[in-house]
Amino acid sequence: LVYWNNNYHAATSWPNSVVVHSVNGGNHYQIAQAWQNITSTGADAYYPLISIAIINAAVDDKIWPAYFSGYDAPNTTTSYGYHQLAIMLLG
């Protein structure tokens, strides 16, 4: 189980979140995505972008949170932990 909340703050273009899965160190796939088509630079503009998925993964696979770098990056200069991530083995 993968839960990724890329909580954008004051984004100016297409805030997003993505969960990526690499099979045995090879090809990587976008498993879950969240997008918001809002452009705001105001201090009160928050976008909780939650990507969640259940992935059938093997021991050599890799799973990681990401965002599309062609758009604005998440703001990491705030003093709170806005970007939550949980990766849990089920079963």
XYZ file of N, CA and C in Angstrom:
273
model
N 0.855 -1.172 0.000
C 0.000 0.000 0.000
C 0.898 1.231 0.000
N 0.626 2.162 -0.897
C 1.377 3.412 -0.961
C 0.401 4.575 -0.831
N 0.696 5.489 0.087
C -0.081 6.715 0.281
C 0.898 7.876 0.185
N 0.629 8.827 -0.712
C 1.512 9.983 -0.928
C 0.653 11.226 -1.048
N 0.785 12.137 -0.089
C 0.079 13.413 -0.116
C 1.105 14.507 -0.385
N 1.158 14.940 -1.613
C 2.050 16.035 -2.004
C 1.239 17.316 -1.856
N 1.292 17.909 -0.678
C 0.443 19.044 -0.342
C 1.089 20.344 -0.800
N 0.753 20.748 -2.005
C 1.322 21.971 -2.574
C 0.837 23.205 -1.814
N 1.683 24.200 -1.777
C 1.350 25.480 -1.154
C 1.742 26.592 -2.110
N 0.796 27.449 -2.443
C 1.039 28.614 -3.295
C 1.664 28.234 -4.633
N 1.167 27.195 -5.260
C 1.703 26.758 -6.550
C 1.182 27.672 -7.658
N 1.986 27.848 -8.690
C 1.564 28.710 -9.781
C 1.210 27.944 -11.049
N 1.476 26.656 -11.115
C 1.031 25.893 -12.276
C 0.903 24.406 -11.980
N -0.253 23.880 -12.216
C -0.560 22.449 -12.197
C 0.080 21.662 -11.060
N -0.311 21.888 -9.819
C 0.214 21.057 -8.736
C -0.180 19.594 -8.965
N 0.712 18.672 -8.609
C 0.475 17.260 -8.897
C 1.230 16.358 -7.935
N 0.835 15.092 -7.900
C 1.573 14.058 -7.173
C 1.512 12.775 -7.984
N 2.558 11.964 -7.853
C 2.670 10.722 -8.623
C 3.337 9.662 -7.749
N 2.853 8.427 -7.835
C 3.536 7.273 -7.246
C 4.154 6.495 -8.396
N 5.446 6.189 -8.281
C 6.181 5.503 -9.344
C 6.638 4.133 -8.845
N 6.571 3.137 -9.726
C 6.989 1.769 -9.413
C 7.990 1.307 -10.463
N 9.161 0.875 -10.016
C 10.190 0.330 -10.904
C 10.267 -1.170 -10.673
N 10.065 -1.940 -11.731
C 10.044 -3.390 -11.628
C 11.469 -3.927 -11.757
N 11.984 -4.506 -10.662
C 13.293 -5.160 -10.643
C 14.406 -4.244 -11.165
N 14.333 -2.967 -10.849
C 15.363 -2.018 -11.271
C 15.290 -1.626 -12.738
N 14.264 -2.062 -13.434
C 14.141 -1.776 -14.857
C 13.181 -0.639 -15.130
N 12.242 -0.873 -16.034
C 11.273 0.158 -16.410
C 10.515 0.666 -15.193
N 10.131 1.931 -15.239
C 9.322 2.481 -14.163
C 7.973 2.927 -14.723
N 6.951 2.825 -13.868
C 5.575 3.089 -14.276
C 4.913 4.041 -13.295
N 4.109 4.936 -13.810
C 3.303 5.806 -12.962
C 2.080 5.005 -12.540
N 1.975 4.751 -11.256
C 0.918 3.895 -10.739
C -0.306 4.709 -10.317
N -0.096 5.839 -9.676
C -1.204 6.677 -9.215
C -0.818 8.138 -9.412
N -1.806 8.983 -9.739
C -1.548 10.403 -9.967
C -2.681 11.242 -9.395
N -2.366 12.465 -9.029
C -3.367 13.452 -8.643
C -2.942 14.800 -9.216
N -3.891 15.539 -9.766
C -3.617 16.840 -10.398
C -4.644 17.861 -9.925
N -4.263 19.120 -9.973
C -5.190 20.215 -9.702
C -4.951 21.301 -10.749
N -5.967 21.663 -11.472
C -5.828 22.690 -12.494
C -6.194 24.044 -11.910
N -5.402 24.473 -10.955
C -5.601 25.773 -10.316
C -4.257 26.475 -10.277
N -4.236 27.740 -10.580
C -2.995 28.503 -10.492
C -3.203 29.665 -9.541
N -2.580 29.586 -8.386
C -2.716 30.621 -7.379
C -1.406 30.763 -6.626
N -1.010 31.966 -6.349
C 0.217 32.198 -5.585
C -0.083 32.712 -4.189
N -1.343 32.742 -3.813
C -1.711 33.255 -2.504
C -1.217 32.367 -1.375
N -0.932 32.970 -0.247
C -0.408 32.230 0.900
C -1.405 31.215 1.437
N -2.696 31.421 1.177
C -3.712 30.501 1.695
C -4.073 29.407 0.698
N -3.354 29.286 -0.402
C -3.665 28.300 -1.430
C -2.939 26.989 -1.151
N -3.686 25.998 -0.671
C -3.133 24.672 -0.411
C -3.864 23.660 -1.280
N -3.135 22.691 -1.807
C -3.715 21.666 -2.668
C -3.283 20.298 -2.163
N -4.122 19.611 -1.382
C -3.764 18.263 -0.956
C -3.961 17.306 -2.126
N -2.871 16.834 -2.673
C -2.901 15.963 -3.852
C -2.509 14.562 -3.427
N -3.502 13.712 -3.235
C -3.297 12.380 -2.678
C -3.272 11.341 -3.785
N -2.165 10.600 -3.844
C -2.046 9.447 -4.731
C -1.956 8.214 -3.842
N -2.828 7.250 -4.078
C -2.851 6.035 -3.256
C -3.028 4.830 -4.167
N -2.302 3.749 -3.853
C -2.370 2.558 -4.702
C -1.954 1.323 -3.915
N -2.467 0.191 -4.347
C -1.988 -1.105 -3.886
C -1.201 -1.690 -5.050
N 0.057 -2.019 -4.793
C 0.971 -2.459 -5.846
C 1.438 -3.881 -5.556
N 1.394 -4.739 -6.562
C 1.947 -6.081 -6.439
C 3.438 -5.982 -6.748
N 4.266 -5.904 -5.696
C 5.694 -5.655 -5.859
C 6.515 -6.837 -5.357
N 7.703 -6.982 -5.916
C 8.650 -8.013 -5.497
C 9.784 -7.376 -4.705
N 10.664 -8.201 -4.153
C 11.711 -7.721 -3.255
C 12.675 -6.736 -3.927
N 12.948 -6.859 -5.205
C 13.888 -5.969 -5.884
C 13.223 -4.768 -6.552
N 11.929 -4.615 -6.406
C 11.219 -3.476 -6.975
C 11.471 -2.224 -6.133
N 11.257 -1.061 -6.745
C 11.374 0.213 -6.040
C 10.069 0.977 -6.204
N 9.670 1.657 -5.134
C 8.460 2.480 -5.138
C 8.842 3.823 -4.534
N 8.450 4.923 -5.209
C 8.805 6.227 -4.661
C 7.775 7.289 -5.034
N 7.700 8.361 -4.217
C 6.829 9.493 -4.516
C 7.529 10.435 -5.484
N 6.740 11.152 -6.283
C 7.333 12.066 -7.252
C 6.339 13.164 -7.601
N 6.801 14.107 -8.421
C 5.947 15.110 -9.048
C 6.523 15.371 -10.425
N 5.716 15.902 -11.326
C 6.191 16.195 -12.674
C 7.006 17.478 -12.646
N 8.278 17.387 -12.977
C 9.186 18.523 -12.862
C 8.969 19.581 -13.937
N 8.155 19.298 -14.949
C 7.856 20.295 -15.961
C 6.925 21.381 -15.447
N 6.352 21.171 -14.253
C 5.494 22.153 -13.610
C 6.190 22.622 -12.341
N 5.591 23.575 -11.633
C 6.224 24.094 -10.421
C 6.461 22.993 -9.400
N 7.576 23.084 -8.698
C 7.908 22.128 -7.642
C 7.097 22.446 -6.384
N 6.885 21.447 -5.527
C 6.208 21.715 -4.258
C 7.021 22.679 -3.400
N 6.353 23.486 -2.619
C 7.008 24.427 -1.720
C 7.460 23.673 -0.473
N 8.745 23.664 -0.214
C 9.272 22.965 0.961
C 9.818 23.919 2.001
N 9.538 25.211 1.866
C 10.086 26.182 2.807
C 9.151 26.468 3.970
N 8.013 25.791 4.039
C 7.115 25.985 5.179
C 7.637 25.207 6.373
N 7.151 25.524 7.545
C 7.676 24.906 8.770
C 6.874 23.690 9.223
N 5.948 23.222 8.420
C 5.120 22.080 8.804
C 5.367 20.907 7.867
N 5.040 19.704 8.319
C 5.221 18.499 7.507
C 4.038 18.267 6.599
N 3.939 19.021 5.534
C 2.787 18.933 4.650
C 2.818 17.742 3.708
N 3.967 17.146 3.494
C 4.091 16.094 2.487
C 4.206 14.739 3.170
N 3.070 14.047 3.311
C 3.072 12.768 4.015
C 3.258 11.617 3.039
N 4.005 10.600 3.464
C 4.241 9.410 2.656
C 4.184 8.196 3.563
N 3.466 7.155 3.115
C 3.450 5.874 3.820
C 3.533 4.765 2.782
N 4.472 3.854 2.994
C 4.579 2.658 2.157
C 4.532 1.471 3.117
N 3.538 0.599 2.941
C 3.282 -0.469 3.886
C 3.164 -1.810 3.173
N 3.801 -2.828 3.735
C 3.668 -4.180 3.205
C 2.371 -4.790 3.744
N 1.530 -5.231 2.860
C 0.270 -5.881 3.244
C 0.420 -7.387 3.058
N -0.102 -8.131 3.990
C -0.136 -9.595 3.859
C 1.120 -10.195 4.272
